[in-house]
PDB file of C-alpha atoms in Angstrom:
ATOM      1  CA  GLY A   1      -7.040 185.867 -94.472  1.00 75.00           C
ATOM      2  CA  ASN A   2      -4.123 185.832 -92.104  1.00 82.00           C
ATOM      3  CA  SER A   3      -4.229 187.873 -88.924  1.00 88.00           C
ATOM      4  CA  VAL A   4      -2.387 188.383 -85.665  1.00 93.00           C
ATOM      5  CA  THR A   5      -3.886 189.341 -82.316  1.00 94.00           C
ATOM      6  CA  GLN A   6      -1.618 190.438 -79.520  1.00 94.00           C
ATOM      7  CA  MET A   7      -2.087 191.554 -75.984  1.00 86.00           C
ATOM      8  CA  GLU A   8      -3.048 195.166 -75.631  1.00 84.00           C
ATOM      9  CA  GLY A   9      -0.835 197.451 -73.687  1.00 86.00           C
ATOM     10  CA  PRO A  10       0.562 199.467 -72.330  1.00 94.00           C
ATOM     11  CA  VAL A  11       2.455 197.208 -69.990  1.00 96.00           C
ATOM     12  CA  THR A  12       4.440 198.740 -67.150  1.00 97.00           C
ATOM     13  CA  LEU A  13       6.662 196.666 -64.915  1.00 97.00           C
ATOM     14  CA  SER A  14       9.687 196.919 -62.659  1.00 97.00           C
ATOM     15  CA  GLU A  15      13.207 195.843 -63.473  1.00 97.00           C
ATOM     16  CA  GLU A  16      13.819 192.118 -63.034  1.00 96.00           C
ATOM     17  CA  ALA A  17      10.116 191.340 -63.392  1.00 97.00           C
ATOM     18  CA  PHE A  18       8.845 188.584 -65.667  1.00 97.00           C
ATOM     19  CA  LEU A  19       7.361 189.709 -68.969  1.00 97.00           C
ATOM     20  CA  THR A  20       4.821 187.882 -71.106  1.00 97.00           C
ATOM     21  CA  ILE A  21       3.175 189.312 -74.198  1.00 97.00           C
ATOM     22  CA  ASN A  22       0.489 187.091 -75.655  1.00 97.00           C
ATOM     23  CA  CYS A  23       0.169 186.593 -79.388  1.00 97.00           C
ATOM     24  CA  THR A  24      -2.277 184.383 -81.271  1.00 97.00           C
ATOM     25  CA  TYR A  25      -2.684 184.027 -84.986  1.00 95.00           C
ATOM     26  CA  THR A  26      -5.048 182.918 -87.709  1.00 92.00           C
ATOM     27  CA  ALA A  27      -3.577 181.530 -90.885  1.00 87.00           C
ATOM     28  CA  THR A  28      -4.853 179.376 -93.696  1.00 79.00           C
ATOM     29  CA  GLY A  29      -1.500 177.715 -94.233  1.00 77.00           C
ATOM     30  CA  TYR A  30       1.550 177.008 -92.158  1.00 81.00           C
ATOM     31  CA  PRO A  31       3.058 180.365 -91.276  1.00 89.00           C
ATOM     32  CA  SER A  32       6.408 181.537 -90.054  1.00 91.00           C
ATOM     33  CA  LEU A  33       6.147 183.637 -86.907  1.00 94.00           C
ATOM     34  CA  PHE A  34       8.167 186.645 -85.814  1.00 95.00           C
ATOM     35  CA  TRP A  35       8.584 189.129 -83.025  1.00 97.00           C
ATOM     36  CA  TYR A  36       9.805 192.587 -83.985  1.00 96.00           C
ATOM     37  CA  VAL A  37      10.855 195.311 -81.558  1.00 96.00           C
ATOM     38  CA  GLN A  38      10.845 199.070 -81.972  1.00 94.00           C
ATOM     39  CA  TYR A  39      12.970 200.950 -79.434  1.00 94.00           C
ATOM     40  CA  PRO A  40      12.180 204.628 -78.848  1.00 90.00           C
ATOM     41  CA  GLY A  41      13.204 206.705 -81.847  1.00 86.00           C
ATOM     42  CA  GLU A  42      14.421 203.691 -83.810  1.00 88.00           C
ATOM     43  CA  GLY A  43      13.189 201.502 -86.640  1.00 88.00           C
ATOM     44  CA  LEU A  44      11.743 198.013 -86.392  1.00 93.00           C
ATOM     45  CA  GLN A  45      14.199 195.227 -85.720  1.00 94.00           C
ATOM     46  CA  LEU A  46      13.660 191.509 -85.910  1.00 95.00           C
ATOM     47  CA  LEU A  47      13.885 190.134 -82.364  1.00 97.00           C
ATOM     48  CA  LEU A  48      13.308 186.434 -82.994  1.00 97.00           C
ATOM     49  CA  LYS A  49      11.545 184.006 -85.287  1.00 96.00           C
ATOM     50  CA  ALA A  50      10.237 180.438 -85.570  1.00 95.00           C
ATOM     51  CA  THR A  51       9.387 178.673 -88.795  1.00 91.00           C
ATOM     52  CA  LYS A  52       7.728 175.428 -87.693  1.00 91.00           C
ATOM     53  CA  ALA A  53       5.722 173.956 -84.870  1.00 93.00           C
ATOM     54  CA  ASP A  54       7.525 173.572 -81.527  1.00 95.00           C
ATOM     55  CA  ASP A  55      10.415 175.727 -82.704  1.00 96.00           C
ATOM     56  CA  LYS A  56      11.656 178.118 -80.038  1.00 97.00           C
ATOM     57  CA  GLY A  57      13.048 181.440 -81.122  1.00 97.00           C
ATOM     58  CA  SER A  58      15.347 183.241 -78.719  1.00 97.00           C
ATOM     59  CA  ASN A  59      17.407 186.418 -78.607  1.00 97.00           C
ATOM     60  CA  LYS A  60      18.552 188.918 -75.954  1.00 96.00           C
ATOM     61  CA  GLY A  61      16.963 186.814 -73.219  1.00 97.00           C
ATOM     62  CA  PHE A  62      13.589 186.758 -74.950  1.00 98.00           C
ATOM     63  CA  GLU A  63      11.943 183.503 -76.002  1.00 98.00           C
ATOM     64  CA  ALA A  64       8.845 182.473 -77.912  1.00 98.00           C
ATOM     65  CA  THR A  65       7.648 178.988 -78.825  1.00 98.00           C
ATOM     66  CA  TYR A  66       5.576 178.227 -81.922  1.00 97.00           C
ATOM     67  CA  ARG A  67       2.496 176.399 -80.641  1.00 96.00           C
ATOM     68  CA  LYS A  68       0.429 175.085 -83.519  1.00 93.00           C
ATOM     69  CA  GLU A  69      -2.171 173.446 -81.303  1.00 94.00           C
ATOM     70  CA  THR A  70      -3.033 176.755 -79.648  1.00 95.00           C
ATOM     71  CA  THR A  71      -2.044 178.959 -82.620  1.00 95.00           C
ATOM     72  CA  SER A  72       0.107 181.026 -80.307  1.00 97.00           C
ATOM     73  CA  PHE A  73       3.569 182.575 -80.169  1.00 98.00           C
ATOM     74  CA  HIS A  74       3.809 184.251 -76.771  1.00 98.00           C
ATOM     75  CA  LEU A  75       6.889 186.340 -76.007  1.00 98.00           C
ATOM     76  CA  GLU A  76       8.580 185.902 -72.625  1.00 98.00           C
ATOM     77  CA  LYS A  77      11.543 187.264 -70.756  1.00 98.00           C
ATOM     78  CA  GLY A  78      12.448 186.178 -67.279  1.00 96.00           C
ATOM     79  CA  SER A  79      14.041 189.373 -65.993  1.00 95.00           C
ATOM     80  CA  VAL A  80      13.483 192.625 -67.848  1.00 97.00           C
ATOM     81  CA  GLN A  81      15.738 195.653 -67.864  1.00 97.00           C
ATOM     82  CA  VAL A  82      15.007 199.318 -68.416  1.00 97.00           C
ATOM     83  CA  SER A  83      16.606 198.944 -71.841  1.00 97.00           C
ATOM     84  CA  ASP A  84      13.809 196.533 -72.834  1.00 98.00           C
ATOM     85  CA  SER A  85      11.340 199.403 -72.894  1.00 97.00           C
ATOM     86  CA  ALA A  86       9.989 199.366 -76.440  1.00 96.00           C
ATOM     87  CA  VAL A  87       7.032 198.489 -78.620  1.00 95.00           C
ATOM     88  CA  TYR A  88       6.825 194.797 -79.483  1.00 97.00           C
ATOM     89  CA  PHE A  89       5.062 193.502 -82.588  1.00 96.00           C
ATOM     90  CA  CYS A  90       4.065 189.942 -83.330  1.00 96.00           C
ATOM     91  CA  ALA A  91       3.952 189.070 -87.035  1.00 94.00           C
ATOM     92  CA  LEU A  92       3.422 186.187 -89.417  1.00 91.00           C
ATOM     93  CA  SER A  93       4.016 185.322 -93.039  1.00 87.00           C
ATOM     94  CA  ASP A  94       2.453 182.399 -94.793  1.00 76.00           C
ATOM     95  CA  LEU A  95       4.809 180.851 -97.274  1.00 65.00           C
ATOM     96  CA  ARG A  96       3.203 177.470 -97.594  1.00 57.00           C
ATOM     97  CA  GLY A  97      -0.492 178.057 -97.544  1.00 51.00           C
ATOM     98  CA  SER A  98      -2.466 180.937 -98.856  1.00 55.00           C
ATOM     99  CA  ASN A  99       0.225 182.578-100.988  1.00 61.00           C
ATOM    100  CA  ASP A 100      -0.283 185.523 -98.697  1.00 64.00           C
ATOM    101  CA  TYR A 101       3.336 186.498 -98.491  1.00 72.00           C
ATOM    102  CA  LYS A 102       3.067 189.840 -96.833  1.00 78.00           C
ATOM    103  CA  LEU A 103       4.032 190.151 -93.202  1.00 85.00           C
ATOM    104  CA  SER A 104       0.873 190.575 -91.145  1.00 88.00           C
ATOM    105  CA  PHE A 105       1.463 192.454 -87.890  1.00 91.00           C
ATOM    106  CA  GLY A 106      -0.325 192.666 -84.602  1.00 93.00           C
ATOM    107  CA  ALA A 107      -1.227 196.060 -83.181  1.00 92.00           C
ATOM    108  CA  GLY A 108       1.899 196.265 -81.038  1.00 94.00           C
ATOM    109  CA  THR A 109       2.366 196.235 -77.266  1.00 95.00           C
ATOM    110  CA  THR A 110       4.127 199.108 -75.544  1.00 95.00           C
ATOM    111  CA  VAL A 111       6.305 197.945 -72.672  1.00 97.00           C
ATOM    112  CA  THR A 112       7.791 200.311 -70.116  1.00 97.00           C
ATOM    113  CA  VAL A 113      10.267 199.018 -67.558  1.00 97.00           C
ATOM    114  CA  ARG A 114      10.877 201.155 -64.473  1.00 97.00           C
ATOM    115  CA  ALA A 115      14.099 201.105 -62.502  1.00 95.00           C
TER     116      ALA A 115
ATOM    117  CA  GLY B   1      24.056 198.486 -99.101  1.00 53.00           C
ATOM    118  CA  ALA B   2      24.296 197.266 -95.564  1.00 79.00           C
ATOM    119  CA  GLY B   3      20.675 197.944 -94.731  1.00 93.00           C
ATOM    120  CA  VAL B   4      17.427 199.268 -96.105  1.00 96.00           C
ATOM    121  CA  SER B   5      17.762 202.935 -96.892  1.00 96.00           C
ATOM    122  CA  GLN B   6      14.848 205.336 -97.128  1.00 97.00           C
ATOM    123  CA  SER B   7      14.789 208.923 -98.261  1.00 97.00           C
ATOM    124  CA  PRO B   8      13.958 211.507 -97.288  1.00 97.00           C
ATOM    125  CA  SER B   9      13.939 210.821 -93.567  1.00 96.00           C
ATOM    126  CA  ASN B  10      11.524 213.680 -93.032  1.00 97.00           C
ATOM    127  CA  LYS B  11       9.160 215.419 -95.414  1.00 97.00           C
ATOM    128  CA  VAL B  12       6.826 218.299 -94.746  1.00 98.00           C
ATOM    129  CA  THR B  13       4.468 219.101 -97.569  1.00 97.00           C
ATOM    130  CA  GLU B  14       1.444 221.259 -98.174  1.00 97.00           C
ATOM    131  CA  LYS B  15      -1.943 219.693 -98.566  1.00 97.00           C
ATOM    132  CA  GLY B  16      -2.644 218.977-102.217  1.00 97.00           C
ATOM    133  CA  LYS B  17       0.978 218.526-103.251  1.00 98.00           C
ATOM    134  CA  ASP B  18       2.442 215.281-104.572  1.00 98.00           C
ATOM    135  CA  VAL B  19       5.262 213.493-102.758  1.00 98.00           C
ATOM    136  CA  GLU B  20       7.647 210.697-103.655  1.00 98.00           C
ATOM    137  CA  LEU B  21       9.229 208.437-101.080  1.00 98.00           C
ATOM    138  CA  ARG B  22      12.192 206.287-101.995  1.00 98.00           C
ATOM    139  CA  CYS B  23      13.382 202.931-100.735  1.00 98.00           C
ATOM    140  CA  ASP B  24      16.685 201.199-101.447  1.00 97.00           C
ATOM    141  CA  PRO B  25      16.445 197.586-100.302  1.00 96.00           C
ATOM    142  CA  ILE B  26      19.255 195.339 -99.173  1.00 96.00           C
ATOM    143  CA  SER B  27      21.231 194.172-102.173  1.00 94.00           C
ATOM    144  CA  GLY B  28      19.991 190.813-103.441  1.00 93.00           C
ATOM    145  CA  HIS B  29      16.627 190.988-101.704  1.00 94.00           C
ATOM    146  CA  THR B  30      13.877 190.189-104.156  1.00 92.00           C
ATOM    147  CA  ALA B  31      10.896 191.151-102.003  1.00 92.00           C
ATOM    148  CA  LEU B  32      10.095 194.687-100.908  1.00 94.00           C
ATOM    149  CA  TYR B  33       7.269 195.885 -98.675  1.00 94.00           C
ATOM    150  CA  TRP B  34       5.716 199.240 -97.841  1.00 96.00           C
ATOM    151  CA  TYR B  35       3.921 199.847 -94.551  1.00 95.00           C
ATOM    152  CA  ARG B  36       2.498 202.907 -92.865  1.00 95.00           C
ATOM    153  CA  GLN B  37       2.614 203.658 -89.147  1.00 92.00           C
ATOM    154  CA  SER B  38       0.457 206.431 -87.812  1.00 87.00           C
ATOM    155  CA  LEU B  39       1.146 208.003 -84.433  1.00 77.00           C
ATOM    156  CA  GLY B  40       0.490 205.482 -81.705  1.00 69.00           C
ATOM    157  CA  GLN B  41      -0.857 202.970 -84.190  1.00 74.00           C
ATOM    158  CA  GLY B  42       0.309 199.647 -85.524  1.00 81.00           C
ATOM    159  CA  LEU B  43       1.650 198.853 -88.949  1.00 89.00           C
ATOM    160  CA  GLU B  44      -0.676 199.185 -91.889  1.00 91.00           C
ATOM    161  CA  PHE B  45       0.290 197.144 -94.941  1.00 90.00           C
ATOM    162  CA  LEU B  46       0.296 199.082 -98.194  1.00 94.00           C
ATOM    163  CA  ILE B  47       1.897 196.999-100.952  1.00 93.00           C
ATOM    164  CA  TYR B  48       4.602 194.461-101.601  1.00 90.00           C
ATOM    165  CA  PHE B  49       6.767 193.596-104.591  1.00 91.00           C
ATOM    166  CA  GLN B  50       8.316 190.335-105.646  1.00 88.00           C
ATOM    167  CA  GLY B  51      10.882 191.446-108.177  1.00 89.00           C
ATOM    168  CA  ASN B  52       9.294 194.254-110.140  1.00 90.00           C
ATOM    169  CA  SER B  53       5.723 193.004-109.898  1.00 88.00           C
ATOM    170  CA  ALA B  54       3.257 193.783-107.145  1.00 87.00           C
ATOM    171  CA  PRO B  55       1.155 190.680-106.381  1.00 81.00           C
ATOM    172  CA  ASP B  56      -0.622 192.412-103.528  1.00 79.00           C
ATOM    173  CA  LYS B  57      -1.745 196.030-103.725  1.00 83.00           C
ATOM    174  CA  SER B  58      -4.658 195.488-101.409  1.00 83.00           C
ATOM    175  CA  GLY B  59      -3.448 197.879 -98.756  1.00 90.00           C
ATOM    176  CA  LEU B  60      -3.175 201.030-100.817  1.00 94.00           C
ATOM    177  CA  PRO B  61      -5.691 203.390 -99.150  1.00 93.00           C
ATOM    178  CA  SER B  62      -6.879 205.140-102.309  1.00 94.00           C
ATOM    179  CA  ASP B  63      -6.028 205.719-105.952  1.00 95.00           C
ATOM    180  CA  ARG B  64      -3.892 208.653-104.842  1.00 97.00           C
ATOM    181  CA  PHE B  65      -1.307 206.115-103.751  1.00 97.00           C
ATOM    182  CA  SER B  66       0.892 204.260-106.196  1.00 96.00           C
ATOM    183  CA  ALA B  67       4.202 202.467-106.088  1.00 96.00           C
ATOM    184  CA  GLU B  68       6.671 201.092-108.532  1.00 95.00           C
ATOM    185  CA  ARG B  69       9.860 199.137-108.442  1.00 95.00           C
ATOM    186  CA  THR B  70      12.411 199.106-111.199  1.00 89.00           C
ATOM    187  CA  GLY B  71      15.309 196.778-111.881  1.00 88.00           C
ATOM    188  CA  GLY B  72      14.259 194.636-108.963  1.00 84.00           C
ATOM    189  CA  SER B  73      15.808 197.165-106.646  1.00 93.00           C
ATOM    190  CA  VAL B  74      14.743 200.717-105.805  1.00 96.00           C
ATOM    191  CA  SER B  75      11.099 201.404-105.112  1.00 97.00           C
ATOM    192  CA  THR B  76       9.189 204.666-105.096  1.00 97.00           C
ATOM    193  CA  LEU B  77       5.922 205.270-103.271  1.00 97.00           C
ATOM    194  CA  THR B  78       4.026 208.232-104.684  1.00 98.00           C
ATOM    195  CA  ILE B  79       1.184 210.013-102.955  1.00 98.00           C
ATOM    196  CA  GLN B  80      -0.741 212.450-105.120  1.00 98.00           C
ATOM    197  CA  ARG B  81      -2.779 215.380-103.814  1.00 98.00           C
ATOM    198  CA  THR B  82      -1.707 214.718-100.245  1.00 98.00           C
ATOM    199  CA  GLN B  83      -4.228 215.035 -97.430  1.00 97.00           C
ATOM    200  CA  GLN B  84      -3.640 215.607 -93.735  1.00 96.00           C
ATOM    201  CA  GLU B  85      -4.663 212.040 -92.955  1.00 94.00           C
ATOM    202  CA  ASP B  86      -1.690 210.879 -95.022  1.00 96.00           C
ATOM    203  CA  SER B  87       0.621 212.134 -92.268  1.00 96.00           C
ATOM    204  CA  ALA B  88       2.460 209.104 -90.899  1.00 96.00           C
ATOM    205  CA  VAL B  89       5.766 207.282 -90.914  1.00 95.00           C
ATOM    206  CA  TYR B  90       6.160 205.284 -94.111  1.00 97.00           C
ATOM    207  CA  LEU B  91       8.263 202.180 -93.612  1.00 96.00           C
ATOM    208  CA  CYS B  92       9.967 200.093 -96.238  1.00 97.00           C
ATOM    209  CA  ALA B  93      11.283 196.590 -95.676  1.00 96.00           C
ATOM    210  CA  SER B  94      12.990 193.994 -97.803  1.00 95.00           C
ATOM    211  CA  SER B  95      13.512 190.256 -97.562  1.00 92.00           C
ATOM    212  CA  LEU B  96      15.484 187.670 -99.458  1.00 91.00           C
ATOM    213  CA  GLU B  97      12.228 186.339-100.857  1.00 84.00           C
ATOM    214  CA  ALA B  98       8.589 187.065-100.155  1.00 81.00           C
ATOM    215  CA  GLY B  99       7.520 185.690 -96.802  1.00 78.00           C
ATOM    216  CA  PHE B 100      10.995 185.478 -95.305  1.00 84.00           C
ATOM    217  CA  GLU B 101      12.107 187.635 -92.407  1.00 87.00           C
ATOM    218  CA  ALA B 102      12.032 191.269 -93.372  1.00 91.00           C
ATOM    219  CA  PHE B 103      14.491 194.031 -92.564  1.00 94.00           C
ATOM    220  CA  PHE B 104      13.154 197.515 -92.117  1.00 95.00           C
ATOM    221  CA  GLY B 105      14.469 200.943 -92.989  1.00 95.00           C
ATOM    222  CA  GLN B 106      14.298 203.881 -90.611  1.00 94.00           C
ATOM    223  CA  GLY B 107      11.206 205.240 -92.330  1.00 95.00           C
ATOM    224  CA  THR B 108      10.131 208.524 -93.833  1.00 97.00           C
ATOM    225  CA  ARG B 109       8.121 210.781 -91.551  1.00 96.00           C
ATOM    226  CA  LEU B 110       5.583 212.583 -93.717  1.00 97.00           C
ATOM    227  CA  THR B 111       3.764 215.600 -92.369  1.00 97.00           C
ATOM    228  CA  VAL B 112       1.037 217.209 -94.448  1.00 97.00           C
ATOM    229  CA  VAL B 113       0.210 220.751 -93.357  1.00 97.00           C
TER     230      VAL B 113
END
């Protein structure tokens, strides 16, 4: 079945530091990939997505590139702010392969940015 | 509505009681998902609907859990004879079609005492 493995946290860094959260996936088909973010006390929000190989999703300074050859979708931000402190979830859905249409999530990575 | 709406936002119930959790998806979204998030844990898939049918019920933890969706819209997740391990935040999401990007509600925090 489909699965997502993401970097374990927690991750603590200083403002303006570079952030990378690794995400790799296993899928029988050709999945769409997502990053969701959960800010403290809030619900999950879609941060960015990519639907085919080499696509780059971007939003709020975050980027992730769909790498089919390495089955990865790493999240990056060049200069984090305190307001980026949140839990980040990598996810996939597989529309064109296994008929496994549910969103499969990674375990989540807690990121804390210190001023 | 503008977003996915879940009710109640908080529910405290006694062990052994039944509870019903409601989800109103975004209008026009045909797919609806239920997940569970325990404290400090990731998202556990429970069930999803395409229209009124549930192609994948594989995540329901036991036969105490059931869900239905009527009219291709509102969904209800029912937990019978609640146990303390059922305490969690229950999240509902909807998407235009199954497999597309999903939009989440704020969740229902269930506490079984």
